Structure formats: structure tokens, C-alpha cells
Coordinates of C-alpha atoms and ligand atoms in Angstrom, one line a residue:
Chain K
X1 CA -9.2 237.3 158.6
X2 CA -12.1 239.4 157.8
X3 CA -14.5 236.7 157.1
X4 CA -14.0 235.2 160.7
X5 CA -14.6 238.5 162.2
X6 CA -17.6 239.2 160.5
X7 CA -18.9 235.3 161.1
X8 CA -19.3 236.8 165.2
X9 CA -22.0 238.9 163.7
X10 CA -24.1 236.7 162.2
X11 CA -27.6 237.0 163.9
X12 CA -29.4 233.2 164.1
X13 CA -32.8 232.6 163.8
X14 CA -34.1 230.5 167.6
X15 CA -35.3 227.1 166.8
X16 CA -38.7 226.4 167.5
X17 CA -38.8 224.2 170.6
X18 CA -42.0 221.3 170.7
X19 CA -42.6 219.0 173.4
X20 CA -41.0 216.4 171.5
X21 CA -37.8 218.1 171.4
X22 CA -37.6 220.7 174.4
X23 CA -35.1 218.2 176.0
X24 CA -32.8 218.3 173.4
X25 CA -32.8 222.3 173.5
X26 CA -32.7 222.6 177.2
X27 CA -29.5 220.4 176.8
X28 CA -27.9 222.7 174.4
X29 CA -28.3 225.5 176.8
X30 CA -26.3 223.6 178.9
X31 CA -23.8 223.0 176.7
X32 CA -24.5 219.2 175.9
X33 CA -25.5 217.3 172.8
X34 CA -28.1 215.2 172.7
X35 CA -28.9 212.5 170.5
X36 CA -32.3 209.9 170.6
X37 CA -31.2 206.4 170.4
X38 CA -33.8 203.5 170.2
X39 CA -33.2 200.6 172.8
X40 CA -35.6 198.1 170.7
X41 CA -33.1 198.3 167.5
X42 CA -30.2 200.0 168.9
X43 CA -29.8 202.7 166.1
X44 CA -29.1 206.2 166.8
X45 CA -30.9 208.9 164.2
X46 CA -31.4 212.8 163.8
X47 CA -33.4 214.7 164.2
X48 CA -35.0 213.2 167.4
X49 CA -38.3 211.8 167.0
X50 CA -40.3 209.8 170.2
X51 CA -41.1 207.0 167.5
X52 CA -37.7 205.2 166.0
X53 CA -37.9 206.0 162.0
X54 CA -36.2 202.5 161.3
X55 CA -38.2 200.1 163.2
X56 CA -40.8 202.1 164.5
X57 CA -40.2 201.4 168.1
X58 CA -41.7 204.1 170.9
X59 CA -38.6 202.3 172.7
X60 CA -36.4 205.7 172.3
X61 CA -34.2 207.8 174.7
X62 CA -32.4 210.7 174.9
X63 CA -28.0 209.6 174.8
X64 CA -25.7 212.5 175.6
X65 CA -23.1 212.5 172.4
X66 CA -19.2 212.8 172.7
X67 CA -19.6 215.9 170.3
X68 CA -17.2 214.7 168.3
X69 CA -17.6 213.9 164.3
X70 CA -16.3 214.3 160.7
X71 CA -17.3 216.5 157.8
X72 CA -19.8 214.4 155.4
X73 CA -19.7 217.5 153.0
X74 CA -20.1 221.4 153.2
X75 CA -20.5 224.7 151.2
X76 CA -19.1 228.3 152.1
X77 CA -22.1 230.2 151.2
X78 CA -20.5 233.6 149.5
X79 CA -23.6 234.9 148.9
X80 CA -24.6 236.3 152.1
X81 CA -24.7 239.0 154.0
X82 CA -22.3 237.1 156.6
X83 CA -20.9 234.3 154.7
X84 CA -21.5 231.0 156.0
X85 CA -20.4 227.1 156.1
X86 CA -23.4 225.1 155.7
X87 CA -22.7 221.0 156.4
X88 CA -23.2 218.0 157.3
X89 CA -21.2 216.3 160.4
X90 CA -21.4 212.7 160.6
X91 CA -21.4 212.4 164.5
X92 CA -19.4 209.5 166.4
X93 CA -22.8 208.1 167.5
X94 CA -23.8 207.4 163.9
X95 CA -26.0 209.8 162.5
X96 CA -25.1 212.9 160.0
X97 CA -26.5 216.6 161.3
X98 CA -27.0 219.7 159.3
X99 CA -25.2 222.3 160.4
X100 CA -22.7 225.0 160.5
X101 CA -18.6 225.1 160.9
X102 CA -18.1 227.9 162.3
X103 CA -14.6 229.4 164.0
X104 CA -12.4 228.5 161.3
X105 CA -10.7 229.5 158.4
X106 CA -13.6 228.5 155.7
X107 CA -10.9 227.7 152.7
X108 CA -9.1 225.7 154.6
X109 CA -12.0 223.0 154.8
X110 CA -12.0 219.5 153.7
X111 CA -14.9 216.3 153.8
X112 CA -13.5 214.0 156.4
X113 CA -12.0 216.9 159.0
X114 CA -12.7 215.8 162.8
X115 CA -14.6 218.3 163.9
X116 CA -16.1 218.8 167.8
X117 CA -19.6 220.7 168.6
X118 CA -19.3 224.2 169.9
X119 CA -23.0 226.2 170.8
X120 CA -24.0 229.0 169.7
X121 CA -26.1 231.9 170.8
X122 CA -29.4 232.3 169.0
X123 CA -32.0 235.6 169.1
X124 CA -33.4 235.0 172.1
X125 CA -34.1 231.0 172.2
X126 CA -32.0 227.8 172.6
X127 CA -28.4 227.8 171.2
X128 CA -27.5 226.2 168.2
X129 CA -24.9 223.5 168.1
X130 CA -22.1 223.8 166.0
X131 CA -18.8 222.4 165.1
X132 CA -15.6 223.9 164.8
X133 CA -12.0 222.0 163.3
X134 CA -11.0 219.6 166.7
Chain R
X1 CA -51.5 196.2 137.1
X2 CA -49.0 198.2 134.1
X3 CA -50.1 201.8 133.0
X4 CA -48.0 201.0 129.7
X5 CA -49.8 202.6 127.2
X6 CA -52.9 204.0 128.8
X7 CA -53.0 207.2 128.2
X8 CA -51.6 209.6 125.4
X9 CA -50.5 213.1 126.1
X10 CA -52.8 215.2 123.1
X11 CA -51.9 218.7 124.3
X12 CA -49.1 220.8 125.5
X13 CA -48.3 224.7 126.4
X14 CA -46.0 226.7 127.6
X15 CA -46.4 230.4 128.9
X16 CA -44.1 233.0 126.8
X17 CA -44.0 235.0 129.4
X18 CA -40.7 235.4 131.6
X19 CA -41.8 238.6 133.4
X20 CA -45.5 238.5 134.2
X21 CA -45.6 242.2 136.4
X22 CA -49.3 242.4 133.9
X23 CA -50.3 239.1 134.4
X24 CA -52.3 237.4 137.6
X25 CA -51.4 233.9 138.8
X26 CA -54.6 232.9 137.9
X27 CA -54.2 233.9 134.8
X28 CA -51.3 232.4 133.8
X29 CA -52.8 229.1 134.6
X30 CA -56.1 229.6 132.4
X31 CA -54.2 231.1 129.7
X32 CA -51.6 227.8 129.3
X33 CA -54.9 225.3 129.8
X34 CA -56.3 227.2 127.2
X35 CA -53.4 227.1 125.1
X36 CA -52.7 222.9 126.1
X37 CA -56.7 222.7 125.1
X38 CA -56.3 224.2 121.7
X39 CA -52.8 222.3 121.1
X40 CA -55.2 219.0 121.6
X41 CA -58.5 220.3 120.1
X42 CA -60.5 220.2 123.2
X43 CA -62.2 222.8 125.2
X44 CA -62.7 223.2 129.3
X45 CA -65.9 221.5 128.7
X46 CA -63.9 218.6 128.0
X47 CA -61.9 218.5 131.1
X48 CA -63.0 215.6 133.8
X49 CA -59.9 215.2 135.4
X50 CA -57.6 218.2 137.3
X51 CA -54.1 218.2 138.9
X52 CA -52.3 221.6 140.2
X53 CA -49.8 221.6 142.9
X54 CA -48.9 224.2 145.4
X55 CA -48.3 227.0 143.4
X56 CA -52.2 227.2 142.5
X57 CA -54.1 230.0 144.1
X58 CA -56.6 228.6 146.9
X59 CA -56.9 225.5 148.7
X60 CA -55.5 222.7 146.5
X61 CA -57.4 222.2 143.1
X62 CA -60.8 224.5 144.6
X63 CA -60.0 228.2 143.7
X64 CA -58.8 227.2 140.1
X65 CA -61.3 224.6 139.3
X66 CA -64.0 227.5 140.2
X67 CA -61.9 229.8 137.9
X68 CA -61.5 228.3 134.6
X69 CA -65.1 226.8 134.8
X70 CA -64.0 222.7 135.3
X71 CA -66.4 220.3 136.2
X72 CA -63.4 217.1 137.4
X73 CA -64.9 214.3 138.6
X74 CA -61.4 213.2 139.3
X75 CA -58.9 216.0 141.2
X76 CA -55.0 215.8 142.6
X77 CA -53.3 218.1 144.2
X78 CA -50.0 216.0 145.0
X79 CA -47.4 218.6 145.7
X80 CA -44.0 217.1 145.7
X81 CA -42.4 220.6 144.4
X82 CA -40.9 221.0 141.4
X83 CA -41.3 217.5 140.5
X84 CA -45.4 217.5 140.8
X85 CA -46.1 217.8 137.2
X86 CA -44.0 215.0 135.9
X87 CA -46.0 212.8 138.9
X88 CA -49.3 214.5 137.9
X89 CA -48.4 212.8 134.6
X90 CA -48.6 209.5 135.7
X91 CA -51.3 210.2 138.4
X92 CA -53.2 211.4 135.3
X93 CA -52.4 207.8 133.5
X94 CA -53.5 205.8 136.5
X95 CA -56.8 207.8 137.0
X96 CA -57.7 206.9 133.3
X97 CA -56.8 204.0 133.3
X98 CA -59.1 203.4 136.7
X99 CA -62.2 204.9 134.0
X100 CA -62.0 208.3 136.6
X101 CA -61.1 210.3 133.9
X102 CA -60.5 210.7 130.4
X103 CA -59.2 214.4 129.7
X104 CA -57.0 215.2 132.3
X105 CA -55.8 219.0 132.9
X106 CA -52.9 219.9 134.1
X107 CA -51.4 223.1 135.3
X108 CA -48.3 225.1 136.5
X109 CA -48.1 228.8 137.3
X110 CA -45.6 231.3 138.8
X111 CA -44.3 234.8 138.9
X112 CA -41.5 234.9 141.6
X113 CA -39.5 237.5 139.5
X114 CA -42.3 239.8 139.2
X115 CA -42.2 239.3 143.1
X116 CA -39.4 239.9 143.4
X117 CA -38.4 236.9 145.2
X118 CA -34.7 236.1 146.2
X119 CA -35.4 232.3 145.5
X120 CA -31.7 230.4 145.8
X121 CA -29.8 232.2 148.4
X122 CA -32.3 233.4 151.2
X123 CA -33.1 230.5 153.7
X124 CA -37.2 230.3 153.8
X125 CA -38.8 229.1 157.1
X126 CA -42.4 228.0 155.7
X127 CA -44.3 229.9 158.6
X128 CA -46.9 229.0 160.6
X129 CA -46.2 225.2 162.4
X130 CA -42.8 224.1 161.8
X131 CA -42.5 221.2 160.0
X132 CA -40.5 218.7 162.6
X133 CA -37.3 219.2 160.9
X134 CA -37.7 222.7 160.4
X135 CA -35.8 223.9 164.3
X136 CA -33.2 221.6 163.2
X137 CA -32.5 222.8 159.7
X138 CA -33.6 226.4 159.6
X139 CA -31.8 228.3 162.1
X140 CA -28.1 226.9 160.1
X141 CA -29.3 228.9 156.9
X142 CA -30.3 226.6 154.3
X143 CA -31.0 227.6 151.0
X144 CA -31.9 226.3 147.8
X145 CA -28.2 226.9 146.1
X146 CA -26.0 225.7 149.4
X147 CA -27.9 222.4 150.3
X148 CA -27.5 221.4 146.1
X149 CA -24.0 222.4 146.6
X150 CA -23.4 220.1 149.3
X151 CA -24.1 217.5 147.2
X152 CA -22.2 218.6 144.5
X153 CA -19.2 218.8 146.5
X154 CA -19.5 215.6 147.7
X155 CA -19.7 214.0 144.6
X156 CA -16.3 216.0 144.0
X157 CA -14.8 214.4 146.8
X158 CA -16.3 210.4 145.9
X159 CA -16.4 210.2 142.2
X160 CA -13.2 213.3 141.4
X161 CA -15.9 215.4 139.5
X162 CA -14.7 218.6 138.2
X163 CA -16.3 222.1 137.8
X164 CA -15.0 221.5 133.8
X165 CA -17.8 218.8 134.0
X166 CA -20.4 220.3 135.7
X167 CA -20.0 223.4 134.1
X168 CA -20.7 221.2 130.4
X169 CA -24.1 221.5 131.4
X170 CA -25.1 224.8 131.4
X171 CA -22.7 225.2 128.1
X172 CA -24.7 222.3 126.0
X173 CA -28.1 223.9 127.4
X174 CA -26.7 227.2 126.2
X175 CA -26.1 226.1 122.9
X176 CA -30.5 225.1 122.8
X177 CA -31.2 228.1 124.2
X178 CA -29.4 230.0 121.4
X179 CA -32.5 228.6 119.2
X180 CA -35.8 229.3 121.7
X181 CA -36.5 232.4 121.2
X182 CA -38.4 232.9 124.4
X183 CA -35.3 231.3 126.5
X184 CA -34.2 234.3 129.2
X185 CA -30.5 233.6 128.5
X186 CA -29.9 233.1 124.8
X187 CA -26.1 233.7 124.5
X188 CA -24.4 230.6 124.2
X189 CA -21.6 230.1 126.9
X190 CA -18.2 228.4 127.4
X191 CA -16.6 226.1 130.0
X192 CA -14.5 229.3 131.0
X193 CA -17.6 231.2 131.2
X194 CA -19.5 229.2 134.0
X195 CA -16.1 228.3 136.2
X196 CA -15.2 231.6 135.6
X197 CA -18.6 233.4 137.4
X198 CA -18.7 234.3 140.9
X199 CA -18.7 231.7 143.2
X200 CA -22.8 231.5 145.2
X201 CA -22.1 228.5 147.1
X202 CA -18.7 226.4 146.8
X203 CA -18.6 224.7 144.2
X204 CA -21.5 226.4 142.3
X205 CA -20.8 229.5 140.5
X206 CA -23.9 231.6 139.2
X207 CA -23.8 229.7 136.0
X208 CA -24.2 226.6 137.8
X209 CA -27.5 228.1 138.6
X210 CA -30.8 228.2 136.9
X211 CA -33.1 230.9 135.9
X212 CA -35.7 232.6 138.3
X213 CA -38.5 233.4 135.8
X214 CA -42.4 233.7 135.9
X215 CA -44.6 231.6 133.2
X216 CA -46.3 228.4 133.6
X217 CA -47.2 225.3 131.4
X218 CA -50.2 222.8 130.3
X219 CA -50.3 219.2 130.0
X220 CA -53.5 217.5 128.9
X221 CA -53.4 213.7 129.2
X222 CA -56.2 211.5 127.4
X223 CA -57.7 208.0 127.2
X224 CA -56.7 206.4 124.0
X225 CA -60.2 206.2 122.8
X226 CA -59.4 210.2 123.1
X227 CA -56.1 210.3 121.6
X228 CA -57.4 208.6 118.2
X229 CA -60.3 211.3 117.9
X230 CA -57.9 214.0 117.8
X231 CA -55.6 215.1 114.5
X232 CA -52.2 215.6 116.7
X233 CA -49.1 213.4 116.9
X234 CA -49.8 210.8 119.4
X235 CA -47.5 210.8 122.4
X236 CA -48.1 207.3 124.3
X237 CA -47.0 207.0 128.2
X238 CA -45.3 204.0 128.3
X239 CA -43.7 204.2 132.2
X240 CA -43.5 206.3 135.2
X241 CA -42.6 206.6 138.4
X242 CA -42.1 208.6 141.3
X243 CA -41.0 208.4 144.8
X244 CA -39.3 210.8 147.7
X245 CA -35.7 210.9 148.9
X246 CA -35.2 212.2 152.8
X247 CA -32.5 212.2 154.7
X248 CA -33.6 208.6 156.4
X249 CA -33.4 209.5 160.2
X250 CA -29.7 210.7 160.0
X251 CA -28.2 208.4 157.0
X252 CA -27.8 211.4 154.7
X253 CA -26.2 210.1 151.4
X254 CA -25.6 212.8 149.1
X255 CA -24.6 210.9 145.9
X256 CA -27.7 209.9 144.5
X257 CA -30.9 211.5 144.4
X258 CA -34.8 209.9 144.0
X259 CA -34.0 209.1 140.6
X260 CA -32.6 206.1 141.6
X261 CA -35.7 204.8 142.9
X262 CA -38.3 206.0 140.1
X263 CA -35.8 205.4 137.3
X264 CA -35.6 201.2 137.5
X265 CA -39.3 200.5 137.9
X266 CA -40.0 203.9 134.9
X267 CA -37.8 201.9 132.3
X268 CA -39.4 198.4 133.7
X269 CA -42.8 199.7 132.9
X270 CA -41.8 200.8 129.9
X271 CA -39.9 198.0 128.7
X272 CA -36.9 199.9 127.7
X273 CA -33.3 200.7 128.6
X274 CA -31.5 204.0 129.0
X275 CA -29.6 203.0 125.7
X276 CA -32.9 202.8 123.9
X277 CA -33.5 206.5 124.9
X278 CA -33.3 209.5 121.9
X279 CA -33.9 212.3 124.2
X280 CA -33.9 213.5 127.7
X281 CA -35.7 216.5 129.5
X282 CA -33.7 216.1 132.9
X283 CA -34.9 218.8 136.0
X284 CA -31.9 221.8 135.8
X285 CA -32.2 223.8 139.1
X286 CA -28.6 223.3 138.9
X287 CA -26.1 221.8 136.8
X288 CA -25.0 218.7 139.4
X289 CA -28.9 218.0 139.7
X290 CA -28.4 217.3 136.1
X291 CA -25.0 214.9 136.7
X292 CA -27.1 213.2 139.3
X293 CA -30.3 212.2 137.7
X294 CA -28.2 210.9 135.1
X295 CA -26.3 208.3 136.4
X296 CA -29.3 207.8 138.9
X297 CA -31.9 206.9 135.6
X298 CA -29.1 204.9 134.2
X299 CA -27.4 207.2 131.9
X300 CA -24.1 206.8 133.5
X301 CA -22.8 204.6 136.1
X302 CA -22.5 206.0 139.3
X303 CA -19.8 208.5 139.8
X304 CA -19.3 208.5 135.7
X305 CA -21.6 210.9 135.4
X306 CA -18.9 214.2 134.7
X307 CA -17.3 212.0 132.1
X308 CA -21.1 211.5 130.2
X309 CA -22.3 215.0 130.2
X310 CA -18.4 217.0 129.3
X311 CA -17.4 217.4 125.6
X312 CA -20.6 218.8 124.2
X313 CA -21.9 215.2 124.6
X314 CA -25.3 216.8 125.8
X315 CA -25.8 218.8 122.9
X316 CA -28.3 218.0 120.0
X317 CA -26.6 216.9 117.1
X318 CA -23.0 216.7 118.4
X319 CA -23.6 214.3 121.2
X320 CA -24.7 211.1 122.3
X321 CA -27.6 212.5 124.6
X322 CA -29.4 215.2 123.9
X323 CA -30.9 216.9 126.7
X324 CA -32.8 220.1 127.7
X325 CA -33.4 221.2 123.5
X326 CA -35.2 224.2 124.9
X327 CA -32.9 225.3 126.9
X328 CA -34.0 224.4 129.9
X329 CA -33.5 226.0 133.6
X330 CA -30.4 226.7 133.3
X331 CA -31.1 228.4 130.1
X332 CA -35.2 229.3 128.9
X333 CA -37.4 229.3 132.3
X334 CA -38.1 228.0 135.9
X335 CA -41.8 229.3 136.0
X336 CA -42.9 229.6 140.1
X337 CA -39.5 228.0 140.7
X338 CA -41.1 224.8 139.4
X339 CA -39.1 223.0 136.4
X340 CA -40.9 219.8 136.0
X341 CA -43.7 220.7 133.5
X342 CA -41.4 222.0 131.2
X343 CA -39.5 219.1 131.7
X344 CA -42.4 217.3 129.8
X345 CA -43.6 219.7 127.3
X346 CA -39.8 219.6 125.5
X347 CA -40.1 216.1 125.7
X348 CA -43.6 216.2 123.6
X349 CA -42.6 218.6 121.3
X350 CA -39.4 216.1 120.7
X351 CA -41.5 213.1 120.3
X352 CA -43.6 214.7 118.3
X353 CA -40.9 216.6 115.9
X354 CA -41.7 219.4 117.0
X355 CA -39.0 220.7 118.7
X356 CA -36.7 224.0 116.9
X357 CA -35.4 222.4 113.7
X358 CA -32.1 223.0 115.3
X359 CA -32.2 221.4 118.0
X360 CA -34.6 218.5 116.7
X361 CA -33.0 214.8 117.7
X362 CA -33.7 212.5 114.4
X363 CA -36.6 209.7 114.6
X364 CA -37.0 211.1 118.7
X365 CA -39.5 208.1 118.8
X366 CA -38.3 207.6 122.2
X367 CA -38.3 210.3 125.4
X368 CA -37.9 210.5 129.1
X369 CA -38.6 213.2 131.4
X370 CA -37.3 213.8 134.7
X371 CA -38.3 216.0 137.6
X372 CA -37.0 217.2 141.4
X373 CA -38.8 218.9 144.1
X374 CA -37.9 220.1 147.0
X375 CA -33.9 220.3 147.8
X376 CA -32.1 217.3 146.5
X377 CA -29.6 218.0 149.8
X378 CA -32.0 217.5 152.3
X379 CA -35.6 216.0 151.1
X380 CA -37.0 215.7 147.5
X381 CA -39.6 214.7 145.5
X382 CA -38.6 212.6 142.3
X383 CA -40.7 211.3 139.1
X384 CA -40.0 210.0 135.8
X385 CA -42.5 209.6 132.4
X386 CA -41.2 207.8 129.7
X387 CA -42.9 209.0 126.4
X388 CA -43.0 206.8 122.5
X389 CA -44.4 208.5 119.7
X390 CA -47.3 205.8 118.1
Ligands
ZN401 ZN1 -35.4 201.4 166.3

């Protein structure tokens, strides 16, 4: 369809990489997901942060995820250049991401697909990771 | 220690203007204090107290205190977005009821459409250093109308709320808006209408969707040593609240919204109940930020909300909750993007009959006003004044 060819053309903005989170970025270029887990309370969150924002422990570390989740909720944004699935995947691990579903036939959507991360190329920094229907 | 009944709100104003290419930002803002000021029968002199939020030239409160001649001995430039003004409100309560301030000024300004801007659908990266969830959000393409409708889909898929509902909204703020004769949209709209616009972001259509205008408003708040001096209505504060909603390190739940945090301790302040409520000014970016705040204050219970705001039960004198008589965001104006002041001054001029005669809610002894700021998808700002006429 004409929307999924166009979708390849998409340019993506490079996320700006910080100390606290060139691990995570260096990962994606590798083709892995990464998500900070805190050993002191055992949750899992997103985005990574060094501190744990539920029990404020600096007891966090860096868990590589399966890549698989679900679809909490998404929108096809028609009013784009390129249009676009903006959403948020509730990851196997526990927390929900914002992102984009991407490789897909955007109608045929629904909240509570199983989705699995693909990456992304980005201009000229880090890929971005996605998911795509599993 | 309760601000139930410290302070009175004596003056209101809000800009004409839609389109202000003639008019500077700072401008705008003297031009509606001078207008709130004359509504209340006071003067700059008067003015000890100033809040402004982000959408004031300068560095917080500095450039437009210099401007419009203030002397504060109390300033606040608490910048929660859209939903600044309705927290200003009961920042403004607080600091007089501390004896910082007794004639408290506050201002709104904007003029994205004379700029131009393309507010809903572009995604904005702030610029300079990234706020830390900026990388993680920006690059995806998150604007204002896709990250509202994620939340509005959601609800779809947990409570079985319909576009009929939603679009109920924008038809009951329609039929204000028919009445204000500065509203930008004045022609009154149907269900059809608003489902049958082009879809911006599934499932919002463009009617969905507020305004982009330019204007500004004016609140002055006053001790109630103050408030008995002056010859208008007197508009008591009896509650507020505010707080901020995130996405709480990755437990993103998009059915409710901050309202459910400032609405409880607002009414508990107050010492009322939604039921007791005549009239409500409820933040419009969109119409399920309307359905939201609703059952999040109370209105509703959760996931009820489509049933509460379909059949014209939103409109003034048909239904059981008036809301938005001016027409609101959807409808009148969004000055600077920012929809909170107005939120309040519709509220005033209801509490103090003065709204249009045809859109007036009988013996409106009893108001709320609610704003958002920020995205309601990702991170807001939330506040909530509830207003009696004395
Ligand atoms: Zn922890």
C-alpha cells in the first residue's frame, strides 16, 4: 500500500545521547534493547534514569529486554507529511514506551497486538527502536 | 491551614482580539491588566502581587513587571502550561492569605496565529538542553493532537466511548459560541459535522480540535478587606488545587488525567460536591480532554463520561451541566495556546450573571474551573478553583 511505502521515507530526528543514557543508545546500534531495572526494589521503569523513580535507589542496572510487548494505545497521525503510528508498547519487562509501529498495515491496528522491537535508522545518530505486529 | 474564602476575584478581562498581526505580546498583556483593573476599580498602582507564566516576554515575571510599571512585593511565575492561570489563582489565594499580597495581577498573552505557528500537528523539540525524556519521546514525532489522541483511543477501547460522544462536545460548545460574538467559530455544529471532518490523528477529527488564536486574559485576585471596598459582584474562592500527572517511570495510564488528584482535595476545601456544582469552565484543547476532566472532578464516574456529556447535556439551558458558555477552545479562543485563564473568566462572568443572556445558567451561585497544561498523553499540569458568588 502506498502509505507503507512512503513510511521508508520518513526522515527521524537522532536522539540526543547524555552520559546517563549513551549505553542504552550504543545498545540500539547493536540491535538490542535495553531497559534500567533497580536491584533495591526490583522494578523495571522507562526512560532509564541512574536513580530508581519509585524508591529512589542509585541501586540500578542496565537488563537487555526480550523485545517483545503489547500495544497500550496508538494513533495513525494523518496529518503528516509521512503519516505515522505514534504508541505506547507495554514491554514484557513491565514498563510502557513511547514509540512508533512501524512496518505494518496502520488500519489494521488494535490495543493489545503483540508486537516485537525492530530499530530504526535515524539522521546521523543512534537508531530508534521500534515495534512492528510479531 | 484552609484558603476557603480568602480571597475574592474583583476583576476579569479578556482580549477581543483573535488575530493580533498589530498587536505586541507585551501589549496584549498590559492591555487585558488594564482592562481586569478597570473591571475591579483599581489601577497598576494597586498591584502588590504578580503571576505570568511562560508565555510572558523576559525572564519570568522581570520584563513585564518593568513594563506595565508594578511594584509586587509578591511575584510567581509557576509555569505548568496551559493550566498556570487556574494555579496562579490559588497561588494568588495562598499569598494573601500569608499577608504577601493583597491585589494580585494576573496575566496571559499569545499570538501564535499571527506567527504563524503550526501548534497541534508539528512535534516541537524545546531546544537548547533536552529535557531527560526529550531523546526518548521526540525523535517518535509527538505532537500536541496524536499524544491527546492516544488517550482518547484508549478510553475507546476500556470504557466503549464513541466519536458520537466525544464529538457532543464540540456541538454543545458550538451552540455558546453561536452567542459570543468574539468566538472564532460561531456556527453552530452537529454530531455529523465533527465525525464527519477529516481525520488529524485517529480518533480525533479537526472538530475534535480547538482553536489556534492570539488574545490573552486578566485575573485580579483580592483580600476580602479589598473585595468589600469595591462596587462589583463578589466572586469568593472557596477551593483549589493543583498538581502534575507524568508518566511515573513507565506506568503510563491513559484514562485519567491530573484532575483526579486536584479535583478531591478542590471540592474538600470547598466543602462541596460535584452535584452541588451550577456551572463548569473545563480546559477544551480537545474534546476527550473535556470527557476526562469530567469524570476525573467527579462529574461522571469513570468510563461514564461519553454517556454524561452526549444529548446536548452540556448545553446551557437544555442540560444538566452547563459547560464552556463562551464557547470555549473548541469554539471562541486558545490565546498563546494557553486555555486556562479563560477557563476562569467564563466562570466569573457566570457567578457573577454576567455571562450572554443566552447562555446564562439561573442562580450560577456556584462555579468550578478546570485547567491542563502540557500534553495530557505524556506529562501535564492540572488545577482546579472552585468559585461562590457572596
Ligand atoms: Zn527501586
Amino acid at each position: 500500500m502506498a502509505a507503507q511505502a512512503q513510511a521508508k521515507e520518513r526522515k527521524l530526528p537522532a536522539p540526543a545521547v547524555s552520559p546517563e543514557t549513551k549505553d542504552y543508545w550504543d545498545a540500539a546500534a547493536q540491535g538490542r534493547l535495553l531497559v534500567r531495572k533497580c536491584t533495591a526494589c526490583g522494578e523495571a521503569h522507562h526512560y532509564p534514569r541512574t536513580i530508581c523513580p519509585f524508591c529512589f535507589s542509585d541501586k540500578t542496572e542496565w537488563i537487555t529486554a526480550s523485545g517483545k510487548g503489547t500495544i497500550y494505545s496508538y494513533s495513525v497521525m494523518r496529518r503528516a507529511p509521512v503519516p505515522y503510528v505514534m504508541a505506547y508498547v507495554t514491554l514484557a519487562e513491565g514498563p510502557s514506551m513511547m514509540t512508533n509501529i512501524v512496518d505494518c498495515d496502520f488500519d489494521r491496528l488494535r490495543i493489545g497486538q503483540e508486537v516485537t522491537v525492530v530499530f530504526k535508522p535515524t539522521d546521523g545518530g543512534a537508531p530508534l527502536p521500534m515495534f512492528t505486529p510479531a | 491551614m484552609s484558603l476557603k474564602g480568602k480571597a475574592y476575584i474583583a476583576g476579569i478581562y479578556e482580549h477581543p482580539t483573535r488575530l493580533a498581526t498589530d498587536l505586541s505580546l507585551a501589549m496584549i498583556h498590559a492591555e487585558v491588566a488594564k482592562g481586569a483593573l478597570e473591571d475591579a476599580g483599581l489601577t497598576n498602582a494597586d498591584v502588590d502581587g504578580y503571576f505570568c507564566a511562560g508565555d510572558a516576554p523576559g525572564l519570568g515575571p522581570m520584563s513585564m513587571v518593568e513594563y506595565m510599571g508594578l511594584k509586587p512585593r509578591h511575584i510567581d511565575s509557576t509555569d505548568i502550561g496551559g493550566s498556570s492561570y487556574v494555579a496562579h489563582v490559588g497561588h494568588a489565594v495562598e499569598a494573601i492569605a500569608a499577608g504577601k499580597c493583597k491585589v494580585a495581577l494576573i496575566t496571559l498573552a499569545g499570538r501564535p496565529r499571527a506567527e504563524g505557528m503550526a501548534t497541534g500537528t508539528v512535534p516541537r523539540s524545546r531546544g537548547g538542553t533536552p529535557t531527560p525524556d526529550e531523546p526518548f519521546e521526540f525523535p517518535y514525532g509527538p505532537t500536541v493532537v496524536n499524544m491527546y489522541a492516544m488517550c482518547a483511543m484508549r478510553h475507546m477501547h476500556q470504557y466503549g466511548t464513541t466519536s458520537e460522544q466525544l464529538a457532543w462536545i464540540k456541538v454543545a460548545a458550538s451552540h455558546h459560541a453561536q452567542h459570543n460574538p468574539h468566538a472564532l467559530l460561531r456556527d453552530v455544529v452537529t454530531v455529523e459535522d465533527v465525525v464527519g471532518s477529516p481525520m488529524i490523528a485517529d480518533p480525533l477529527h479537526r472538530l475534535d480540535c480547538c482553536v489556534i488564536t492570539d488574545g490573552g486574559g486578566a485575573i485580579v485576585v483580592v483580600a476580602p478587606e479589598i473585595a468589600k471596598s469595591l462596587k462589583r459582584p463578589k466572586v469568593k474562592v472557596l477551593g483549589a488545587a493543583e498538581a502534575l500527572k507524568t508518566q511515573m517511570g513507565g506506568k503510563v495510564d491513559l484514562t485519567y488525567s491530573g484532575a483526579a488528584y486536584t479535583g478531591p482535595p478542590a471540592f474538600a476545601e470547598a466543602g462541596v460536591k460535584p452535584s452541588d456544582v451550577k456551572y463548569v469552565s473545563i480546559y477544551d484543547s480537545f474534546t476527550i480532554t473535556v470527557l476526562m476532566q469530567l469524570e476525573d472532578l467527579g462529574f461522571a464516574e469513570k468510563g461514564k463520561g461519553g454517556q454524561l456529556v452526549a444529548d446536548g447535556n452540556l448545553i446551557s439551558g437544555v442540560g444538566k451541566l452547563p459547560f464552556n458558555t463562551d464557547g470555549g477552545g473548541l469554539c471562541s479562543n486558545h490565546p498563546g495556546n494557553r486555555g486556562g485563564l479563560t477557563k476562569v473568566l467564563e466562570a466569573v462572568r457566570q457567578v457573577r450573571g454576567e455571562a450572554h443572556p443566552k447562555v446564562q445558567v439561573e442562580n450560577c451561585d456556584l462555579a468550578l474551573a478546570h485547567g491542563t497544561g502540557g500534553s495530557l498523553g505524556s506529562r501535564h499540569g492540572s488545577a482546579t478553583v472552585i468559585l461562590e458568588r457572596e
